[in-house]
Coordinates of C-alpha atoms and ligand atoms in Angstrom, one line a residue:
M20 CA 85.5 -40.7 -11.7
K21 CA 88.0 -43.4 -13.3
V22 CA 91.4 -42.1 -12.8
V23 CA 94.5 -44.7 -12.8
G24 CA 98.0 -43.4 -12.1
G25 CA 96.9 -39.9 -13.0
E26 CA 95.2 -41.0 -16.3
W27 CA 91.4 -40.5 -17.0
S28 CA 89.7 -42.8 -19.2
N29 CA 86.2 -43.1 -20.6
W30 CA 83.8 -46.2 -20.4
S31 CA 84.8 -47.7 -23.6
G32 CA 88.7 -46.8 -22.9
G33 CA 88.8 -45.1 -26.3
V34 CA 89.6 -41.7 -24.7
H35 CA 92.3 -41.0 -22.2
C36 CA 94.0 -37.6 -20.9
K37 CA 96.4 -36.8 -18.0
P38 CA 95.0 -33.9 -16.4
K39 CA 97.5 -31.5 -14.5
T40 CA 94.8 -31.3 -11.3
I41 CA 91.7 -32.8 -10.4
V42 CA 89.3 -30.7 -8.0
V43 CA 86.9 -32.2 -6.0
P44 CA 84.7 -29.1 -4.8
K45 CA 82.7 -30.1 -1.6
D46 CA 80.2 -27.1 -2.6
E47 CA 79.2 -24.4 -5.2
V48 CA 81.7 -21.7 -3.6
E49 CA 84.5 -24.3 -4.0
L50 CA 83.5 -24.8 -7.4
A51 CA 83.3 -21.5 -8.4
A52 CA 86.6 -20.6 -6.9
A53 CA 88.1 -23.7 -8.9
V54 CA 86.7 -22.4 -12.0
R55 CA 87.6 -18.7 -11.7
G56 CA 91.4 -19.5 -10.6
A57 CA 91.8 -22.3 -13.2
Q58 CA 94.9 -22.0 -15.6
G59 CA 94.3 -23.9 -18.8
T60 CA 91.2 -26.2 -19.8
V61 CA 88.9 -27.0 -17.4
R62 CA 86.4 -30.0 -18.4
V63 CA 83.8 -31.7 -16.0
P64 CA 83.1 -35.5 -16.6
G65 CA 79.7 -37.1 -15.8
S66 CA 80.2 -40.8 -15.9
G67 CA 82.6 -40.8 -18.8
H68 CA 80.1 -42.6 -21.0
S69 CA 80.7 -40.5 -24.1
F70 CA 82.6 -42.2 -26.7
T71 CA 84.0 -38.7 -28.1
P72 CA 86.6 -36.8 -26.2
V73 CA 84.4 -34.1 -24.7
C74 CA 85.6 -34.5 -21.4
A75 CA 89.5 -35.0 -21.9
S76 CA 91.5 -32.1 -20.7
D77 CA 95.3 -31.8 -19.9
G78 CA 94.5 -29.0 -17.7
M79 CA 91.9 -29.4 -14.6
L80 CA 89.2 -32.2 -14.4
I81 CA 86.4 -31.4 -11.9
D82 CA 85.1 -34.3 -10.1
L83 CA 81.4 -33.4 -8.9
D84 CA 80.8 -36.3 -6.7
A85 CA 79.6 -34.0 -3.8
F86 CA 76.8 -32.7 -6.1
R87 CA 74.6 -35.7 -6.0
G88 CA 71.1 -36.2 -4.4
L89 CA 67.4 -34.9 -4.4
K90 CA 67.2 -31.0 -3.5
S91 CA 63.5 -30.7 -3.8
I92 CA 60.4 -31.6 -5.7
D93 CA 57.6 -29.4 -6.8
T94 CA 54.6 -31.4 -6.9
Q95 CA 52.6 -28.6 -8.6
T96 CA 54.7 -27.9 -11.6
A97 CA 55.8 -31.7 -11.6
T98 CA 59.4 -30.9 -11.7
A99 CA 62.3 -32.1 -9.3
T100 CA 65.7 -30.4 -8.8
L101 CA 68.8 -32.7 -8.3
G102 CA 72.4 -32.4 -8.0
A103 CA 74.0 -32.1 -11.4
A104 CA 76.3 -35.1 -10.7
T105 CA 73.4 -37.5 -9.5
K106 CA 73.4 -41.0 -11.6
L107 CA 70.4 -41.9 -13.1
W108 CA 70.2 -45.2 -11.2
Q109 CA 70.1 -43.0 -8.1
I110 CA 67.3 -40.6 -9.3
G111 CA 64.9 -43.6 -10.3
P112 CA 64.4 -44.8 -7.0
I113 CA 64.5 -41.1 -5.4
L114 CA 61.7 -40.0 -7.8
H115 CA 59.9 -43.3 -7.2
A116 CA 59.7 -42.9 -3.8
A117 CA 57.9 -39.5 -4.2
G118 CA 55.3 -40.6 -6.7
F119 CA 57.1 -39.5 -10.0
G120 CA 59.3 -40.8 -12.9
F121 CA 61.0 -39.3 -16.0
K122 CA 58.9 -39.3 -19.0
N123 CA 61.6 -41.3 -20.8
M124 CA 64.9 -42.7 -20.6
G125 CA 67.7 -44.4 -22.7
D126 CA 69.3 -47.6 -22.9
I127 CA 71.3 -47.6 -19.6
D128 CA 71.1 -45.8 -16.0
R129 CA 75.1 -45.2 -15.4
Q130 CA 75.3 -41.6 -16.5
A131 CA 75.0 -38.7 -14.5
L132 CA 72.2 -36.3 -15.0
A133 CA 74.5 -33.4 -16.4
G134 CA 76.0 -35.9 -18.7
V135 CA 72.9 -37.1 -20.3
V136 CA 71.6 -33.3 -20.4
N137 CA 74.7 -32.1 -22.0
T138 CA 74.8 -34.3 -25.0
G139 CA 71.1 -34.7 -25.6
T140 CA 70.8 -38.3 -24.6
H141 CA 67.4 -39.8 -25.7
G142 CA 65.2 -43.1 -25.4
T143 CA 62.8 -43.7 -27.9
G144 CA 59.0 -42.6 -28.7
P145 CA 57.7 -40.3 -31.4
N146 CA 56.2 -37.9 -29.0
L147 CA 59.0 -37.8 -26.3
G148 CA 61.6 -35.6 -26.2
N149 CA 65.5 -36.2 -25.1
F150 CA 66.9 -35.3 -21.5
S151 CA 67.7 -31.7 -22.6
S152 CA 64.1 -30.8 -23.7
E153 CA 63.1 -32.1 -20.1
V154 CA 65.0 -29.4 -18.3
A155 CA 63.1 -26.7 -16.7
G156 CA 66.1 -24.9 -15.2
F157 CA 69.6 -25.1 -13.6
R158 CA 72.3 -23.4 -12.0
L159 CA 75.4 -22.5 -14.0
V160 CA 79.0 -21.7 -12.8
M161 CA 80.5 -19.6 -15.4
A162 CA 84.1 -19.4 -16.7
N163 CA 84.5 -16.1 -14.8
G164 CA 83.1 -17.9 -11.6
D165 CA 79.7 -16.2 -11.5
V166 CA 76.9 -18.5 -10.7
V167 CA 73.6 -17.8 -12.5
N168 CA 70.3 -19.3 -12.6
C169 CA 69.2 -20.2 -15.8
T170 CA 65.3 -20.7 -16.7
P171 CA 62.7 -19.8 -19.6
S172 CA 62.5 -16.6 -18.0
E173 CA 66.2 -15.9 -16.5
N174 CA 69.4 -15.8 -18.7
T175 CA 67.1 -17.2 -21.2
E176 CA 69.8 -17.5 -24.0
L177 CA 72.1 -19.7 -21.4
F178 CA 68.8 -21.6 -20.6
E179 CA 68.1 -22.3 -24.3
A180 CA 71.6 -23.1 -25.6
G181 CA 73.2 -24.6 -22.3
R182 CA 70.5 -27.5 -21.9
C183 CA 72.7 -29.3 -24.6
G184 CA 75.9 -27.4 -24.5
L185 CA 78.5 -30.2 -23.7
G186 CA 79.7 -28.1 -20.7
M187 CA 81.0 -25.3 -23.0
L188 CA 78.8 -22.5 -21.3
G189 CA 79.7 -23.4 -17.6
V190 CA 79.4 -26.3 -14.9
M191 CA 75.9 -27.1 -13.9
S192 CA 75.8 -27.5 -10.1
E193 CA 72.1 -28.7 -10.2
I194 CA 69.3 -29.1 -12.5
N195 CA 65.6 -28.8 -12.3
M196 CA 63.9 -31.4 -14.4
K197 CA 60.4 -32.1 -15.8
V198 CA 59.0 -35.3 -14.3
R199 CA 55.3 -37.3 -14.3
P200 CA 53.4 -39.4 -11.7
A201 CA 55.2 -42.8 -11.5
Y202 CA 53.9 -45.3 -14.0
K203 CA 54.7 -48.9 -15.1
L204 CA 55.4 -50.1 -18.3
K205 CA 55.1 -53.6 -20.1
E206 CA 57.9 -54.8 -22.3
Q207 CA 57.4 -57.0 -25.4
N208 CA 59.9 -58.4 -27.7
Y209 CA 59.5 -60.0 -30.6
L210 CA 61.0 -61.2 -34.3
K211 CA 59.9 -59.8 -37.7
A212 CA 61.6 -60.0 -41.1
P213 CA 62.6 -56.7 -42.4
D214 CA 60.2 -56.4 -45.1
E215 CA 57.3 -57.1 -42.9
L216 CA 58.7 -54.6 -40.4
F217 CA 59.1 -51.6 -42.9
A218 CA 55.6 -52.4 -44.2
E219 CA 54.2 -51.8 -40.6
L220 CA 57.0 -49.4 -39.1
D221 CA 55.0 -46.1 -39.1
H222 CA 52.0 -48.0 -37.3
L223 CA 54.4 -49.8 -34.7
I224 CA 56.0 -46.3 -33.9
N225 CA 52.7 -44.5 -33.4
S226 CA 50.7 -47.4 -31.7
N227 CA 53.2 -48.0 -28.8
R228 CA 54.6 -45.6 -26.4
H229 CA 57.9 -46.8 -27.2
F230 CA 59.3 -48.7 -30.4
E231 CA 62.6 -49.5 -31.4
F232 CA 64.4 -52.4 -33.3
F233 CA 67.6 -54.0 -33.6
W234 CA 69.1 -55.4 -36.7
F235 CA 72.1 -57.5 -36.9
P236 CA 73.1 -56.6 -40.3
Y237 CA 73.7 -60.4 -41.5
S238 CA 70.4 -61.3 -39.9
D239 CA 67.1 -61.8 -41.8
R240 CA 65.1 -61.2 -38.5
C241 CA 64.9 -57.6 -36.6
I242 CA 64.5 -57.8 -33.0
C243 CA 61.5 -55.4 -32.0
K244 CA 60.9 -53.9 -28.7
A245 CA 57.7 -52.1 -27.4
L246 CA 57.2 -50.7 -24.2
N247 CA 53.4 -49.5 -23.2
E248 CA 51.9 -48.2 -20.0
T249 CA 50.2 -50.6 -17.7
D250 CA 48.3 -51.2 -14.6
D251 CA 49.4 -54.8 -14.4
P252 CA 51.3 -55.6 -10.9
A253 CA 54.9 -55.0 -11.2
P254 CA 57.8 -56.5 -8.7
A255 CA 58.4 -54.3 -5.8
P256 CA 60.8 -51.3 -6.9
R257 CA 64.5 -51.8 -6.2
T258 CA 66.6 -49.6 -3.9
A259 CA 69.3 -47.4 -5.7
E260 CA 72.0 -49.9 -4.6
E261 CA 70.2 -52.8 -6.4
M262 CA 69.8 -50.8 -9.5
Y263 CA 73.4 -50.0 -9.4
A264 CA 74.3 -53.7 -8.8
R265 CA 71.7 -54.8 -11.7
G266 CA 73.4 -52.5 -14.3
E267 CA 76.6 -54.3 -13.5
K268 CA 75.7 -57.7 -13.8
S269 CA 76.5 -59.9 -17.1
G270 CA 74.9 -63.3 -17.5
G271 CA 75.6 -66.3 -19.7
E272 CA 74.3 -64.9 -22.7
T273 CA 76.6 -61.6 -22.4
R274 CA 79.7 -63.7 -21.9
L275 CA 79.1 -65.7 -25.1
F276 CA 78.2 -62.4 -26.8
E277 CA 81.4 -61.4 -25.8
G278 CA 83.2 -64.4 -26.5
I279 CA 81.8 -64.6 -30.2
N280 CA 82.9 -60.8 -30.6
E281 CA 86.5 -61.7 -29.4
I282 CA 86.7 -64.4 -32.2
L283 CA 84.8 -62.6 -35.2
P284 CA 87.4 -60.5 -36.6
Y285 CA 89.4 -63.4 -37.3
A286 CA 86.5 -65.6 -38.5
P287 CA 84.6 -63.7 -40.8
F288 CA 83.0 -66.7 -42.3
L289 CA 80.9 -67.0 -38.8
L290 CA 79.2 -63.7 -39.4
K291 CA 75.9 -64.8 -40.6
F292 CA 75.6 -67.7 -38.2
A293 CA 76.5 -65.3 -35.2
H294 CA 74.1 -62.8 -36.2
G295 CA 71.3 -65.3 -36.5
L296 CA 72.1 -66.7 -33.1
F297 CA 72.4 -63.3 -31.5
S298 CA 69.1 -62.3 -33.3
Q299 CA 67.4 -65.8 -31.6
F300 CA 68.5 -65.0 -28.0
M301 CA 68.4 -61.3 -27.6
P302 CA 64.4 -61.1 -27.5
G303 CA 63.6 -61.4 -23.8
P304 CA 60.2 -62.5 -22.4
A305 CA 57.6 -59.9 -21.9
K306 CA 57.8 -58.2 -18.5
V307 CA 56.0 -55.4 -16.2
R308 CA 58.2 -53.1 -14.3
W309 CA 58.2 -49.5 -13.0
S310 CA 59.5 -47.0 -15.9
H311 CA 63.1 -46.3 -14.3
E312 CA 63.7 -50.1 -14.0
I313 CA 62.4 -51.2 -17.6
F314 CA 64.1 -48.6 -19.8
P315 CA 67.9 -49.4 -18.7
S316 CA 69.6 -52.7 -19.3
P317 CA 72.8 -53.8 -18.3
R318 CA 75.6 -53.1 -20.8
T319 CA 78.8 -54.7 -19.7
T320 CA 80.3 -55.4 -23.1
R321 CA 82.7 -52.5 -24.1
F322 CA 82.1 -51.0 -27.6
N323 CA 82.1 -48.0 -29.3
E324 CA 79.5 -46.2 -31.2
M325 CA 78.2 -43.7 -34.0
E326 CA 74.9 -42.3 -34.0
Y327 CA 73.2 -39.9 -36.2
A328 CA 69.6 -38.7 -36.2
V329 CA 68.0 -38.1 -39.5
P330 CA 64.6 -36.6 -40.2
A331 CA 61.9 -39.1 -39.2
E332 CA 60.6 -39.7 -42.6
K333 CA 63.9 -40.8 -44.0
G334 CA 65.1 -43.3 -41.3
P335 CA 63.7 -46.3 -42.9
D336 CA 65.8 -45.9 -45.9
C337 CA 68.6 -44.5 -44.3
I338 CA 69.2 -47.9 -42.3
R339 CA 68.3 -50.0 -45.3
E340 CA 71.1 -48.2 -47.2
I341 CA 73.4 -49.0 -44.4
V342 CA 72.5 -52.7 -44.0
E343 CA 72.9 -53.2 -47.8
M344 CA 76.3 -51.4 -47.6
I345 CA 77.5 -53.5 -44.8
R346 CA 76.5 -56.7 -46.6
K347 CA 77.9 -55.6 -50.0
R348 CA 81.4 -54.5 -48.3
R349 CA 81.5 -57.6 -46.0
I350 CA 82.3 -55.3 -43.3
N351 CA 82.7 -57.2 -40.0
T352 CA 80.9 -56.3 -36.9
G353 CA 79.5 -58.4 -34.2
F354 CA 76.9 -55.7 -33.0
P355 CA 73.4 -55.0 -34.0
I356 CA 72.1 -51.7 -35.8
E357 CA 69.5 -49.6 -33.3
Y358 CA 66.9 -47.7 -34.7
R359 CA 64.7 -45.5 -32.4
T360 CA 62.7 -42.3 -32.9
V361 CA 62.6 -39.0 -31.0
A362 CA 60.2 -35.8 -30.9
G363 CA 61.5 -32.7 -32.1
D364 CA 62.6 -29.8 -29.7
D365 CA 63.9 -26.1 -29.2
V366 CA 67.2 -26.6 -27.8
W367 CA 69.8 -25.1 -29.8
M368 CA 72.1 -27.8 -30.3
S369 CA 70.1 -30.5 -29.8
P370 CA 70.2 -33.3 -32.7
F371 CA 66.5 -33.1 -32.5
Q372 CA 66.3 -29.1 -32.7
G373 CA 63.2 -28.4 -35.0
R374 CA 62.7 -31.9 -36.5
A375 CA 61.0 -35.0 -35.2
S376 CA 63.8 -37.7 -36.2
A377 CA 64.9 -41.1 -36.3
T378 CA 68.3 -42.0 -34.7
I379 CA 70.4 -44.8 -36.3
A380 CA 73.2 -46.1 -34.0
V381 CA 76.1 -48.6 -35.1
H382 CA 78.6 -50.0 -32.7
Q383 CA 81.9 -52.0 -32.9
Y384 CA 83.5 -54.3 -30.1
F385 CA 85.9 -52.1 -28.3
R386 CA 89.0 -54.1 -29.5
V387 CA 87.9 -53.8 -33.1
D388 CA 89.1 -50.9 -35.4
T389 CA 86.0 -48.6 -36.0
Y390 CA 87.2 -46.7 -39.1
K391 CA 85.8 -49.3 -42.0
L392 CA 82.5 -49.3 -40.4
F393 CA 81.9 -45.9 -39.0
D394 CA 83.5 -44.0 -41.9
A395 CA 81.3 -45.8 -44.4
C396 CA 77.9 -45.1 -42.1
E397 CA 78.9 -41.5 -42.0
T398 CA 78.9 -41.1 -45.4
I399 CA 75.6 -42.4 -45.6
F400 CA 74.3 -40.6 -42.7
K401 CA 75.5 -37.1 -44.1
S402 CA 73.6 -37.9 -47.3
Y403 CA 70.4 -38.1 -45.0
E404 CA 70.9 -34.6 -43.3
G405 CA 72.1 -36.3 -40.4
R406 CA 73.1 -34.7 -37.2
P407 CA 75.6 -36.7 -34.8
H408 CA 74.8 -37.6 -31.2
W409 CA 77.2 -35.4 -29.3
G410 CA 78.5 -38.0 -27.1
K411 CA 79.0 -40.6 -29.9
R412 CA 81.7 -40.8 -32.3
H413 CA 81.5 -38.4 -35.5
T414 CA 83.8 -36.3 -37.8
L415 CA 81.8 -33.2 -37.7
D416 CA 83.5 -30.2 -38.3
A417 CA 82.4 -26.5 -38.2
T418 CA 81.6 -26.0 -41.8
R419 CA 79.2 -29.1 -41.7
A420 CA 77.8 -28.3 -38.2
E421 CA 76.9 -24.8 -39.7
Q422 CA 75.0 -26.7 -42.5
V423 CA 72.9 -29.2 -40.3
Y424 CA 72.5 -27.2 -37.1
P425 CA 70.4 -24.0 -37.6
Q426 CA 71.3 -22.5 -34.5
F427 CA 75.1 -23.4 -34.6
G428 CA 76.2 -19.6 -35.4
R429 CA 74.0 -18.3 -32.3
F430 CA 75.6 -21.0 -30.2
R431 CA 79.2 -20.1 -31.1
E432 CA 78.5 -16.5 -30.6
L433 CA 76.9 -17.0 -27.2
R434 CA 79.9 -19.5 -26.0
R435 CA 82.5 -16.9 -27.1
K436 CA 80.8 -14.2 -25.2
V437 CA 80.5 -16.1 -21.9
D438 CA 83.9 -17.8 -22.0
T439 CA 86.2 -15.3 -23.8
K440 CA 89.1 -17.4 -22.8
G441 CA 88.0 -20.6 -24.1
T442 CA 88.5 -22.1 -20.5
F443 CA 86.1 -24.9 -21.1
L444 CA 87.3 -25.7 -24.9
N445 CA 89.6 -28.8 -25.2
P446 CA 91.1 -29.5 -28.8
H447 CA 88.2 -31.7 -30.0
L448 CA 85.6 -29.0 -28.7
R449 CA 87.8 -26.0 -30.0
A450 CA 88.2 -27.7 -33.7
I451 CA 84.2 -27.5 -34.0
F452 CA 83.1 -24.5 -32.0
A453 CA 85.9 -21.9 -31.4
Ligands
FAD523 C1 76.8 -48.2 -22.7 C2 76.2 -46.9 -23.3 C3 75.0 -46.7 -23.4 C4 74.5 -45.6 -24.1 N1 73.1 -45.4 -24.2 C5 72.6 -44.3 -24.8 C6 71.3 -44.1 -25.2 O1 70.4 -44.9 -25.1 N2 70.6 -42.8 -25.7 C7 71.6 -41.8 -26.0 O2 71.5 -40.8 -26.3 N3 72.9 -41.9 -25.4 C8 73.4 -43.1 -25.1 N4 74.8 -43.4 -24.7 C9 75.6 -42.0 -24.7 C10 75.8 -41.3 -23.3 O3 74.3 -41.4 -22.7 C11 76.1 -40.0 -23.4 O4 77.5 -39.9 -24.1 C12 76.2 -39.2 -22.1 O5 76.6 -37.9 -22.1 C13 76.9 -40.1 -21.0 O6 76.9 -39.3 -19.7 P1 77.8 -39.0 -18.7 O7 77.4 -38.9 -17.5 O8 78.7 -40.4 -18.7 O9 78.6 -38.0 -19.2 P2 80.3 -37.6 -19.9 O10 80.4 -38.6 -21.1 O11 81.2 -37.9 -18.7 O12 79.9 -36.2 -20.4 C14 79.1 -35.6 -21.3 C15 79.2 -34.0 -21.6 O13 78.8 -33.7 -20.3 C16 79.4 -32.6 -19.9 N5 79.2 -32.5 -18.6 C17 79.0 -33.5 -17.4 N6 78.8 -32.8 -16.4 C18 78.5 -31.5 -16.5 C19 78.3 -30.6 -15.4 N7 77.9 -30.8 -14.2 N8 78.1 -29.3 -16.2 C20 78.5 -29.1 -17.4 N9 78.7 -30.3 -18.3 C21 78.7 -31.5 -17.8 C22 80.8 -32.9 -20.0 O14 81.7 -32.1 -19.9 C23 80.8 -33.7 -21.4 O15 80.7 -32.5 -22.3 C24 75.3 -44.6 -24.2 C25 76.7 -44.6 -23.7 C26 77.1 -46.1 -23.4 C27 78.5 -46.1 -23.1

């Protein structure tokens, strides 16, 4: 957990808090005692990679560092039980050694398992759900200190809601995840003109296991990325330590990208040139790796991000409207827009609940004010029935949440029932969920 001089901050540096106490329980008994005895707000950060203040607390922060590692693997049901704070970069090698892997992952592997589960973190693939939808069960330490098992048949409501609960229903100590036999993926990257891409988009999405594209809005080329299963040979898998080191590595291209992002706010005349240049050097060569090694990429340049999920069929219109708006208003940004697809699920507060979706993400360099870009994009996202990613910037309030999340009322009621004093609510969450 990143704490300097008593102050905790998130990955992008945009969220800070000064908790009165930081508790580091060594087991579930100590964790339950800490929660039961807590005065004021209790929050549990994962790796602090959310851009929203979901982890902030001026009361207690709980550091679950001791809750890492594999507990068991059930090869019959293809599920693995892991400590809730195990980092994704640790999980890949652990599962691989047992002959398994996750069905899908997002862009990075820095997060804690409970962190990705609690915000509905996702990768891309029209038939693949987010992390929350891959949860088979979990153990939850509730506000009163009780510890319960949550599965489809035990404490069913807590299971259904808690899979994407932003840590508001309790603290997960361990999580049972669905897994599949280990597999390799081949990555292919290429550029396409937007008109050509949109003409083929449905086909590209449906004919690849994973397809996504990035669009620097002032560029006339989109960067396409496809991943498909293969039996081709792959390099020997890395250890967890090597996976960690790889994710923190930044090369010459990253430094150039960062350098240009430092200059761009003062040199808007460079936008078109910079976006053309970034689009040229971003597509890497084709490669084959084990799945857990190919999904994540190093992301060392700090930024802030907003992402909304819109109904899948509305995605192409939505991203085109966003690019058109950015160009028309000459909004200054050095980052691409990312377009992905996610299968619908049944998790109450998942952005993908009940509908197959396209996700559209906009980013801004961490030193650049986000308001101009994010406000304008959010207006467009709302007009497409967008639902925000809970870990990424948004201004959703309770009224809007009720309109776009069909299970919002049920979630609020359950939250109130299991945490009567609002122990797990901070001001950000209280404004939406209390
Ligand atoms: C560089 C970067 C790349 C990203 N890429 C993607 C991507 O590809 N796809 C995507 O969907 N998102 C992506 N994200 C967003 C990120 O995956 C989510 O914000 C995720 O929640 C971060 O995980 P974390 O472990 O840092 O959790 P945190 O941000 O620390 O916490 C998230 C939530 O989980 C809760 N939580 C943590 N541990 C527990 C626990 N034990 N019990 C109960 N609640 C708990 C916290 O209280 C909080 O509400 C990215 C973020 C960054 C910074």
